[in-house]
Short mmCIF file of C-alpha atoms in Angstrom, two decimals:
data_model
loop_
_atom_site.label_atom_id
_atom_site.label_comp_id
_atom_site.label_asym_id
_atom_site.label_seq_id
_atom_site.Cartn_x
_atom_site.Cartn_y
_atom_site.Cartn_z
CA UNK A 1 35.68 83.71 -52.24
CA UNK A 2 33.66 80.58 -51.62
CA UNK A 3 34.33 80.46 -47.53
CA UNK A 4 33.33 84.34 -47.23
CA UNK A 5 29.60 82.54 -48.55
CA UNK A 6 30.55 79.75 -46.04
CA UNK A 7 30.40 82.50 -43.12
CA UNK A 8 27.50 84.29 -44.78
CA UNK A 9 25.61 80.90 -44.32
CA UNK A 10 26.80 80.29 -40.72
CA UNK A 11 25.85 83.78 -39.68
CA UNK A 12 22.25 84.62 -41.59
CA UNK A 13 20.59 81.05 -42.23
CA UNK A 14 21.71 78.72 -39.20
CA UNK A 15 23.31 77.09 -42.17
CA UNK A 16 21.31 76.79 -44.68
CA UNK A 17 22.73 76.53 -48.10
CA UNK A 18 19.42 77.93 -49.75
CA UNK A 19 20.82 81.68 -50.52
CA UNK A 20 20.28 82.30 -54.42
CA UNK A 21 23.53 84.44 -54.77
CA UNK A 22 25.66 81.35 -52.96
CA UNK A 23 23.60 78.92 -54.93
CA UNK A 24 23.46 80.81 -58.31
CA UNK A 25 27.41 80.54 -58.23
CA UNK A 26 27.97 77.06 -56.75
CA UNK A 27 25.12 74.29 -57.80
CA UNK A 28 25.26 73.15 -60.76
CA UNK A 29 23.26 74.68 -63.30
CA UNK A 30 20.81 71.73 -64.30
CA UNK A 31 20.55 71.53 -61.02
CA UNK A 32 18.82 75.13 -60.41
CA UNK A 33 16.97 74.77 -64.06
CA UNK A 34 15.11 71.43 -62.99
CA UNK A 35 14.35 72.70 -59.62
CA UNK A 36 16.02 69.83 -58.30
CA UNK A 37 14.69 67.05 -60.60
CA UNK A 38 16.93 64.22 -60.34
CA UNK A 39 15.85 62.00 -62.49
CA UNK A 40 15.73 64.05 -65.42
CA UNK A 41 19.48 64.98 -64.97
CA UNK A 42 20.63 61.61 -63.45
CA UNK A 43 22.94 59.56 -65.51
CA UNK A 44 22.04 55.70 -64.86
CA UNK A 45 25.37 53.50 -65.39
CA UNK A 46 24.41 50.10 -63.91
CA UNK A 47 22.29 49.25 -61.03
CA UNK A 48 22.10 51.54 -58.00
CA UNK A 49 24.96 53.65 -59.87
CA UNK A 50 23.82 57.32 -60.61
CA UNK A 51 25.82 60.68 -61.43
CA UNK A 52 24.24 63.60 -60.93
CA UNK A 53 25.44 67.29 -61.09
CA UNK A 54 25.96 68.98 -58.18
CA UNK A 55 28.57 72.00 -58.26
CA UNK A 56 29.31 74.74 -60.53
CA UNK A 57 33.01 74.57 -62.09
CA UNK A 58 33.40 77.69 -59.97
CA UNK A 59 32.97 75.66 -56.98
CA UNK A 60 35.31 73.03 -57.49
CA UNK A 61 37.84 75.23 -59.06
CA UNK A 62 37.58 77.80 -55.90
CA UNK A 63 38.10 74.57 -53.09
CA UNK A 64 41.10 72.94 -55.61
CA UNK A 65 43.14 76.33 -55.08
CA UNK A 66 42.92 76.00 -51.32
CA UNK A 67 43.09 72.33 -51.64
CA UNK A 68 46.60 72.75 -53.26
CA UNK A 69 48.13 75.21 -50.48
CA UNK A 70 46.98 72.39 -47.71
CA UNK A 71 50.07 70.40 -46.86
CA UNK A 72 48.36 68.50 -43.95
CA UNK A 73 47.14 65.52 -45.45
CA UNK A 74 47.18 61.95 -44.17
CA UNK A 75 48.19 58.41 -45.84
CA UNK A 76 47.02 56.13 -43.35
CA UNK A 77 43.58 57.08 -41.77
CA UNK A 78 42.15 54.21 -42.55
CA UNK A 79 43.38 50.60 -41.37
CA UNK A 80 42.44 48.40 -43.95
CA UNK A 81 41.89 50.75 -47.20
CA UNK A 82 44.02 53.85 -46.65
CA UNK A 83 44.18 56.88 -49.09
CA UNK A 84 46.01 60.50 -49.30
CA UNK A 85 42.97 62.21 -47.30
CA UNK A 86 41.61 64.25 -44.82
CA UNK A 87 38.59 65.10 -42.93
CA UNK A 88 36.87 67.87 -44.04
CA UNK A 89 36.02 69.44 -40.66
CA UNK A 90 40.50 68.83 -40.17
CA UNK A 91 40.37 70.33 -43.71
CA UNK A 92 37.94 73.54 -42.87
CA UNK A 93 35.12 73.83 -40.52
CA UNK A 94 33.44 76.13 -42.27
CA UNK A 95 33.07 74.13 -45.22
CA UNK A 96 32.37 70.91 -43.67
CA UNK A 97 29.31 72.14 -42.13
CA UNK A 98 28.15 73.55 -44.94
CA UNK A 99 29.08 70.23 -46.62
CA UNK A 100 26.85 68.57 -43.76
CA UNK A 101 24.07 70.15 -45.08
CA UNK A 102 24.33 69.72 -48.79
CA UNK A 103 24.45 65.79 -47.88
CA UNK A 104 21.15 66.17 -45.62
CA UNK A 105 19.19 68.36 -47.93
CA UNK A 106 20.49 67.49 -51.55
CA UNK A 107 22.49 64.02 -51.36
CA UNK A 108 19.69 62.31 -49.14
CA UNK A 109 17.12 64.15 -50.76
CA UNK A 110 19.11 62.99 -54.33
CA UNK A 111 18.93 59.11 -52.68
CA UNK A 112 15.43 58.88 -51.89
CA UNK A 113 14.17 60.49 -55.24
CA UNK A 114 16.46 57.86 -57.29
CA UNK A 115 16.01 54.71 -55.01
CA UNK A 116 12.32 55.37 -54.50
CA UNK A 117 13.36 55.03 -50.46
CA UNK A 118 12.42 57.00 -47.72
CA UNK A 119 15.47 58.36 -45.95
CA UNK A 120 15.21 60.27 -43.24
CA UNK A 121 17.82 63.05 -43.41
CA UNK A 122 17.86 63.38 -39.38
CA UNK A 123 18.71 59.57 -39.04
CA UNK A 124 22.02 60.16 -41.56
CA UNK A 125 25.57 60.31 -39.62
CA UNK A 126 28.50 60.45 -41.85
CA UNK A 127 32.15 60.29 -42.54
CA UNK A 128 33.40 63.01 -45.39
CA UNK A 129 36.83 63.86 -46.37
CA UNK A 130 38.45 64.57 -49.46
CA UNK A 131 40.96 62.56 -51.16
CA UNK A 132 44.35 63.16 -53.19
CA UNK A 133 45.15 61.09 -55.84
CA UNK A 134 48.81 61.63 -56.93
CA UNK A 135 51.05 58.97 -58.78
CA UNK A 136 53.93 59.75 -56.36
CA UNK A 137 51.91 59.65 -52.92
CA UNK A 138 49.29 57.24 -53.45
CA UNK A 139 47.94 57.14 -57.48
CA UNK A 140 45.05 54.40 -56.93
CA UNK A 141 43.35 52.35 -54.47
CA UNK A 142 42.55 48.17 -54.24
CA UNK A 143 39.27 47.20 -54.43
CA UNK A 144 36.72 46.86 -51.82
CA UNK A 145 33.41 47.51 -50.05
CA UNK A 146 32.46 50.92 -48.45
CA UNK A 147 31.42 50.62 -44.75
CA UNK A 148 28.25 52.49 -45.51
CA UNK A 149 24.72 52.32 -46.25
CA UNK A 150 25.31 54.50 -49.46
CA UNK A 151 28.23 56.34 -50.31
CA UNK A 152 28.27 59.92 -52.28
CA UNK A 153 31.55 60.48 -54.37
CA UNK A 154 32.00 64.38 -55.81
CA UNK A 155 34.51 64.39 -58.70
CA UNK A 156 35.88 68.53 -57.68
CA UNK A 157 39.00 67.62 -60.75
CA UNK A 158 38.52 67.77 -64.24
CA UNK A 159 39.49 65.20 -66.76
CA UNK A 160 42.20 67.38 -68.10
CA UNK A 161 43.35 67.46 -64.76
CA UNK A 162 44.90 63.79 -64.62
CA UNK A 163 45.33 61.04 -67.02
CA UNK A 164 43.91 57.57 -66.18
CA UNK A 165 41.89 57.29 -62.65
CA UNK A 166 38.35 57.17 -62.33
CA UNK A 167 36.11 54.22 -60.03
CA UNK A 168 36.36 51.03 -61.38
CA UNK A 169 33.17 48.98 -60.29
CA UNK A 170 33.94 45.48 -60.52
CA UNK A 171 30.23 43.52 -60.78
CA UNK A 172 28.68 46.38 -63.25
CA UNK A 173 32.26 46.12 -65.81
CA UNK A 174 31.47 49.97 -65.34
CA UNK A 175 34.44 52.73 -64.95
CA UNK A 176 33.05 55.77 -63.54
CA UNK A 177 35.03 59.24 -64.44
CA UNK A 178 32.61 61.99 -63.25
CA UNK A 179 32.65 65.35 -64.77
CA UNK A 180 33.66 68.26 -62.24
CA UNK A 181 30.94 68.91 -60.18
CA UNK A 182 29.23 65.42 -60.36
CA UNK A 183 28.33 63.25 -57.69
CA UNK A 184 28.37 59.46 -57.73
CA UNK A 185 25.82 57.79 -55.48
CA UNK A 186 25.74 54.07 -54.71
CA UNK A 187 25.16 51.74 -52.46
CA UNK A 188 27.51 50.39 -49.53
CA UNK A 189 28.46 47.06 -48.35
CA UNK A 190 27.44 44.44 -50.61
CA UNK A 191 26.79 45.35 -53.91
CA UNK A 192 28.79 47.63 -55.60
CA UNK A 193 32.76 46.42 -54.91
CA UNK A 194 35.24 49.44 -56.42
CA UNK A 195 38.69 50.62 -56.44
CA UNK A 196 39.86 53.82 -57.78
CA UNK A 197 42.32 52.96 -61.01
CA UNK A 198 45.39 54.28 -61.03
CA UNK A 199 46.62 57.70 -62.63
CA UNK A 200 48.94 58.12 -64.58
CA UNK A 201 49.76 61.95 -64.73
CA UNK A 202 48.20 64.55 -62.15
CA UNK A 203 46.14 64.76 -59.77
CA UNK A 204 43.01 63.84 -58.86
CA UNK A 205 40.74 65.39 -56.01
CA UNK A 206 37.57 64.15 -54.80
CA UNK A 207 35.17 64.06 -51.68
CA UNK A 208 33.74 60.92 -50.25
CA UNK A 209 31.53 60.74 -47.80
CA UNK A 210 30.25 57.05 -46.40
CA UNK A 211 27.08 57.68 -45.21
CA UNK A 212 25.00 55.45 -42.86
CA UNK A 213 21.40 55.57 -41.51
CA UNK A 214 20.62 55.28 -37.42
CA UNK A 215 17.97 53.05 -37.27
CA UNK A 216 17.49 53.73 -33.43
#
């Protein structure tokens, strides 16, 4: 079970994801054969718009059976641009710290490989939860601007899992259904306007987290 690794982490490596047996059944597999080369695995859809593997189907499969026994979820979180969410430290806090660091040493690390930047993973403070996407609660979302400096977007469903969905990104005419495990990275604010499109049939589960540099 995926949280007994969660508690292995916790306990022998201050948190540290970097265990081969947790990461040998929960990264992605390109991701381990590359040695972390992002660029060779990325998928380029428009500008600033990357998917890259993360998790192994075991992974996401694993969270979407707890995922589906959690009946605590909220519809209206957010003021402006609520979805059918919750945070994942409300969800688990286990799992959101080891979340935490998959964002600061993968997903930043990810970021400053593909945008030639220099991020500095100590200046990153974030806001992650995962979202539901269900025809009868809430199947799609309007569009707008993240409040972030980049946002990361893992896809844990797979496409047999729900007809329809995926991120529609209005400037790039570019629809966005990741495969399970895949991450979406783009940036915030200005560029890259999106709504999720509605599903049809399903459900659809991701994590988003909006992530935002301290510059102080």
């Amino acid at each position: 079970i995926y949280f007994y690794y969660y508690k292995m982490s916790l306990e022998n490596t201050v948190l540290n994801y970097i265990n081969n047996d947790w990461d040998k059944l929960y990264l992605s597999p390109q991701l381990l054969s590359t040695q972390y080369e992002y660029k060779l695995i990325a998928d380029k859809h428009s500008f600033g718009l990357y998917t890259i593997p993360i998790f192994s189907k075991k992974f996401c499969k694993e969270l979407l059976e707890e995922l589906k026994k959690f009946d605590n979820w909220t519809i209206n979180r957010h003021r402006n641009y609520p979805t059918n969410d919750v945070l994942i430290q409300d969800f688990n806090e286990d799992f959101a710290n080891l979340y935490n660091t998959i964002i600061k040493n993968i997903g930043v690390d990810a970021v400053n490989k593909l945008f030639d930047a220099n991020v500095n993973k100590e200046k990153i403070i974030h806001e992650s939860f995962i979202v539901r996407y269900n025809p009868e609660i809430q199947g799609a979302l309007k569009l707008h601007h993240d409040a972030s400096s980049f946002t990361l977007l893992t896809t844990l469903s797979s496409k047999e899992d729900y007809e329809g969905g995926g991120t529609y990104f209005t400037e790039h005419n570019c629809l966005i259904k990741g495969n399970q495990g895949d991450m979406t990275i783009h940036p915030g604010n200005l560029t890259h306007k999106h709504g999720a499109r509605p599903i049809i049939s399903g459900e659809r589960y991701v994590i988003v987290s909006f992530c935002k540099i301290k510059y102080y």
